[in-house]
Short mmCIF file of C-alpha atoms in Angstrom, two decimals:
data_model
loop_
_atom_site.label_atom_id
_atom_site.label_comp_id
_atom_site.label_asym_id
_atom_site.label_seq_id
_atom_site.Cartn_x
_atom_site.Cartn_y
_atom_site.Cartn_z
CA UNK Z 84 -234.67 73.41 46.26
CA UNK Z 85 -233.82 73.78 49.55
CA UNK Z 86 -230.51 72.19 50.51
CA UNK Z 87 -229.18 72.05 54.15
CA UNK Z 88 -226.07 73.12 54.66
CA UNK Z 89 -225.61 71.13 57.89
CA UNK Z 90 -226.24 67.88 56.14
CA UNK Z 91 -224.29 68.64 53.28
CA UNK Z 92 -221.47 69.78 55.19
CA UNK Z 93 -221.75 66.40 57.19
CA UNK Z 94 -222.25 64.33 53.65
CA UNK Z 95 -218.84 65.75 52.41
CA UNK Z 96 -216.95 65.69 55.70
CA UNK Z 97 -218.33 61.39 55.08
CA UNK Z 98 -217.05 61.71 51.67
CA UNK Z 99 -214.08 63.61 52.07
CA UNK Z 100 -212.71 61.60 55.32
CA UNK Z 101 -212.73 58.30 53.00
CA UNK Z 102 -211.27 60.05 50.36
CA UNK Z 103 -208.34 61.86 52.52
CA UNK Z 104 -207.91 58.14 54.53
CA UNK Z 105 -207.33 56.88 50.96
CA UNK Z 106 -205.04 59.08 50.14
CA UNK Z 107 -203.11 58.78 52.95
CA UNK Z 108 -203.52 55.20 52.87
CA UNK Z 109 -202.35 55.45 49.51
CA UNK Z 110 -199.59 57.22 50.30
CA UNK Z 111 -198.24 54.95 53.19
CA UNK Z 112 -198.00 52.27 51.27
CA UNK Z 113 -196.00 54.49 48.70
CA UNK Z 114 -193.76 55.54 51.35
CA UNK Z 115 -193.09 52.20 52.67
CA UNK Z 116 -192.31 50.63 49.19
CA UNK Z 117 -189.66 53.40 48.67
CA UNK Z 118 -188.39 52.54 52.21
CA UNK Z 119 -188.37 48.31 51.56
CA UNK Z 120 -184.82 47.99 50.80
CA UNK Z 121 -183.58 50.99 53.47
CA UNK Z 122 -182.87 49.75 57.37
CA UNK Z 123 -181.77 51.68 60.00
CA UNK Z 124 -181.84 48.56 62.35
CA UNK Z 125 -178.66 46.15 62.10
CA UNK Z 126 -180.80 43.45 63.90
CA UNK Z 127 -183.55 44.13 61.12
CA UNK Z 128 -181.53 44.20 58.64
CA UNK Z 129 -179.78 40.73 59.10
CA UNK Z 130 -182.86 39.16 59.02
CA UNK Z 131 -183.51 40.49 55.82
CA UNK Z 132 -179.84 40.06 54.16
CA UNK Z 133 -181.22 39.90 50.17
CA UNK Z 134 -183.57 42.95 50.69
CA UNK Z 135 -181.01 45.12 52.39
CA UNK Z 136 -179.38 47.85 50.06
CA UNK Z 137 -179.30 50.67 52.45
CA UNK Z 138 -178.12 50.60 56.12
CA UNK Z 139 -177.78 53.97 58.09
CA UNK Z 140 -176.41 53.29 61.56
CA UNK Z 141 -175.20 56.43 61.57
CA UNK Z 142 -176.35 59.05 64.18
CA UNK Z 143 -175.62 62.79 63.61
CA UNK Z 144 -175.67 63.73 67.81
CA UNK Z 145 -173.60 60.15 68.01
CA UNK Z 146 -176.30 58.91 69.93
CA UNK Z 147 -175.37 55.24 68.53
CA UNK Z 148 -171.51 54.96 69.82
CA UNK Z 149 -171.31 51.09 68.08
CA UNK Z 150 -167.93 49.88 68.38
CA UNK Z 151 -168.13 46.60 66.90
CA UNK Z 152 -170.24 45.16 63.82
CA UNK Z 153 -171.11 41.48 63.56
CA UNK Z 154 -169.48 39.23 60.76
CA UNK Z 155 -173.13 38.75 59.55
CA UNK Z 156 -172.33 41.93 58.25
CA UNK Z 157 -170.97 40.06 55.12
CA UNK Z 158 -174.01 38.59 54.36
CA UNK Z 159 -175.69 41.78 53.25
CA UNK Z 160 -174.56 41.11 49.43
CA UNK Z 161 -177.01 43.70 47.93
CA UNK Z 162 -175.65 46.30 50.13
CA UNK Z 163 -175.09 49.55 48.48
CA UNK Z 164 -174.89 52.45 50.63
CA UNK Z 165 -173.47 52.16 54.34
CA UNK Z 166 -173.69 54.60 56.86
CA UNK Z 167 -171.39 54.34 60.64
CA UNK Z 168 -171.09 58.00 60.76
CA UNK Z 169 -170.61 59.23 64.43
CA UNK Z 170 -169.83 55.85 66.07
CA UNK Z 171 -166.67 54.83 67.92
CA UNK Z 172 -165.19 52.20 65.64
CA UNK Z 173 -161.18 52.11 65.79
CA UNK Z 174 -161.09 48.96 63.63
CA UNK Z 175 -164.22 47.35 61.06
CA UNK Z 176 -165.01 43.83 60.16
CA UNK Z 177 -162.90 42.51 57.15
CA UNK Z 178 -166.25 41.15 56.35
CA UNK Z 179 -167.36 44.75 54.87
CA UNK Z 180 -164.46 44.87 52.52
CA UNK Z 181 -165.84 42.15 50.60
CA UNK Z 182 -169.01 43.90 50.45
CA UNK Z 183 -169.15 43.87 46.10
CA UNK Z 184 -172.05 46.10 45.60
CA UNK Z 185 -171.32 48.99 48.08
CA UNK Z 186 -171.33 52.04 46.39
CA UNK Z 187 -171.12 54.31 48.93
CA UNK Z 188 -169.50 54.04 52.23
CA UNK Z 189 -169.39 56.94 55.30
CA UNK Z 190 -166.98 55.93 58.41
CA UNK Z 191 -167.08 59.83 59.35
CA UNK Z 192 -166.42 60.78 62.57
CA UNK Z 193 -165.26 57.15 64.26
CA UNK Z 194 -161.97 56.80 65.55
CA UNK Z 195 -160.15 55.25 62.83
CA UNK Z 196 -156.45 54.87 62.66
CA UNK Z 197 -155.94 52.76 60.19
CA UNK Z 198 -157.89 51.30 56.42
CA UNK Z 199 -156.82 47.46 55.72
CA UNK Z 200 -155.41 46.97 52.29
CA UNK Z 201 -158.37 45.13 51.53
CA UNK Z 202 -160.35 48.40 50.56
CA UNK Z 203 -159.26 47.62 47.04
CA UNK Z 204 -161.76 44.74 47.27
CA UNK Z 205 -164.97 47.72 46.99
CA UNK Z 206 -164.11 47.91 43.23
CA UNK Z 207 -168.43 49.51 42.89
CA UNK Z 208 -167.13 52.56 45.87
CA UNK Z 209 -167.98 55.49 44.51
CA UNK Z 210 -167.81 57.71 47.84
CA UNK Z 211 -165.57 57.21 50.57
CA UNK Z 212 -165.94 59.53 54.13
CA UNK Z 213 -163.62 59.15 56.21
CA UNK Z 214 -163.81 62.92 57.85
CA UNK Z 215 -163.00 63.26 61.77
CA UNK Z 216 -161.19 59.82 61.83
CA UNK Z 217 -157.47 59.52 63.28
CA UNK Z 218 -155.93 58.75 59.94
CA UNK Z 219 -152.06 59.93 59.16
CA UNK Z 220 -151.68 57.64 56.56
CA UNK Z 221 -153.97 55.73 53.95
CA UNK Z 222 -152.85 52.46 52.29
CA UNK Z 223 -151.12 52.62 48.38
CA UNK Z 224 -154.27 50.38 47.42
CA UNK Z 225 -156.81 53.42 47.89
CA UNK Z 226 -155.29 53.82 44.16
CA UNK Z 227 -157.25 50.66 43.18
CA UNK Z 228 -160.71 52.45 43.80
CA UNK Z 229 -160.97 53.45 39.77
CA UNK Z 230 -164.93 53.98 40.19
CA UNK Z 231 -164.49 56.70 43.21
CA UNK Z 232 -165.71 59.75 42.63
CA UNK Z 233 -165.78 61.70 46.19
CA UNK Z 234 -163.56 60.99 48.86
CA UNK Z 235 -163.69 62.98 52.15
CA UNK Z 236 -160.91 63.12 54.10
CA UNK Z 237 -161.37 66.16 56.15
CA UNK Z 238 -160.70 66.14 60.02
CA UNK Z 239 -157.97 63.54 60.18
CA UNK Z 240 -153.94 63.92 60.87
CA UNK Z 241 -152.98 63.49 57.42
CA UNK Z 242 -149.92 65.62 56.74
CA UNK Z 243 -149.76 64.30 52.41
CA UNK Z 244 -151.73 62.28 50.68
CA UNK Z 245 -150.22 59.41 48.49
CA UNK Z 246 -149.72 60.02 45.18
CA UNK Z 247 -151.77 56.50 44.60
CA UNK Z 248 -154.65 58.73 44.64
CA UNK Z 249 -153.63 60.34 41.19
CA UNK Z 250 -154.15 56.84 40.29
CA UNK Z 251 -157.70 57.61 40.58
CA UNK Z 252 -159.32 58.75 37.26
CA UNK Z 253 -163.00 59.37 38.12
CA UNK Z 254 -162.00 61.06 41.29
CA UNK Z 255 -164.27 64.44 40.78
CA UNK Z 256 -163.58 65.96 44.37
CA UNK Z 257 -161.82 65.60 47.37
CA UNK Z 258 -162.03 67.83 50.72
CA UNK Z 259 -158.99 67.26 52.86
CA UNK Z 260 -157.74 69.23 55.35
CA UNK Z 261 -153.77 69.64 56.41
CA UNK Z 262 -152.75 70.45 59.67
CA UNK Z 263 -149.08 71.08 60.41
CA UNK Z 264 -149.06 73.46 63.59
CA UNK Z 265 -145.37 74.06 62.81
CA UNK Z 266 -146.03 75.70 59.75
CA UNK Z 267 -149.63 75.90 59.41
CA UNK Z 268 -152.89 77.34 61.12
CA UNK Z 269 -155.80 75.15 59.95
CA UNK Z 270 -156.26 75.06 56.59
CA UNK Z 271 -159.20 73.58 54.66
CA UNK Z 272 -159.39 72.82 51.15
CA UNK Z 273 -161.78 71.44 48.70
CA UNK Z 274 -160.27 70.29 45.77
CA UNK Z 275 -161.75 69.82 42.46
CA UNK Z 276 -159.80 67.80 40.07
#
């Protein structure tokens, strides 16, 4: 027998470039089935309101700088994890507070001053960032949030946190940082309860 390794070599180059374009096929299709229900497009996103159960509009360089969110916002019911991280929000749509399913919400690094007492309303939160905002105070109802696990409050001018956060039982960590130049360098803490 007298086989030539030229032609074989071409044969399973044939061979193997269906097989590899079927895995990869194959695994494109996986990839974009695990990505179906993730958007990191707001205009995308709202035309798929159902579908939507992840929306990062976050940007780690703050390359986004959004200031405002539509109302339509409150038509993403499925919605359970919601990334703004790095934007320049001072205020948010009372239309996200009445987002039922969110499980996770990350408002790091905006420009937040205030939460509305309506945060009470994300009874499903189970992780709240709020690090490098321009918080001194949260409201009483933060209490309310009995399925919150994480909260992140690092970064902001809190001097004491309410004691409406005692209120909450599955709490399993918070990082918060106090600053007090009178009495205090920076200090940063991570708490485990």
């Amino acid at each position: 027998m007298n086989y030539n390794s030229h032609s074989r070599t071409k044969q399973f180059r044939k061979i193997g470039g269906v097989i590899l374009s079927t895995i990869l096929l194959c695994f494109c299709c996986t990839i974009e089935a695990d990505e179906k229900d993730k958007y990191y497009n707001l205009t995308e996103a709202l035309q798929h309101p159902t579908d939507v159960q992840y929306l990062y509009l976050g940007s780690p360089e703050g390359g986004n700088k959004l200031t405002t969110l539509p109302k339509e916002i409150g038509n993403l019911q499925n919605l359970q994890d919601l990334n703004l991280n790095s934007n320049q929000f001072t205020t948010l749509p009372k239309e996200i507070w009445n987002l039922q399913k969110l499980q996770k919400l990350s408002l790091g690094r905006n420009q937040l001053t205030t939460l509305p007492e309506e945060i009470w309303n994300l009874q499903n939160l189970q992780t709240l960032d709020l690090e490098g905002n321009q918080l001194a105070t949260l409201p009483e109802e933060i209490g309310n949030l009995q399925n919150l696990q994480t909260l992140d409050l690092e970064g902001n001018q809190l001097t004491t946190l309410r004691k409406e956060i005692g209120k909450l039982q599955n709490l399993k960590s918070y990082i918060c940082i106090i600053i007090d130049s009178r009495l205090f360098q920076k200090k940063s803490r991570t708490c485990k309860i």
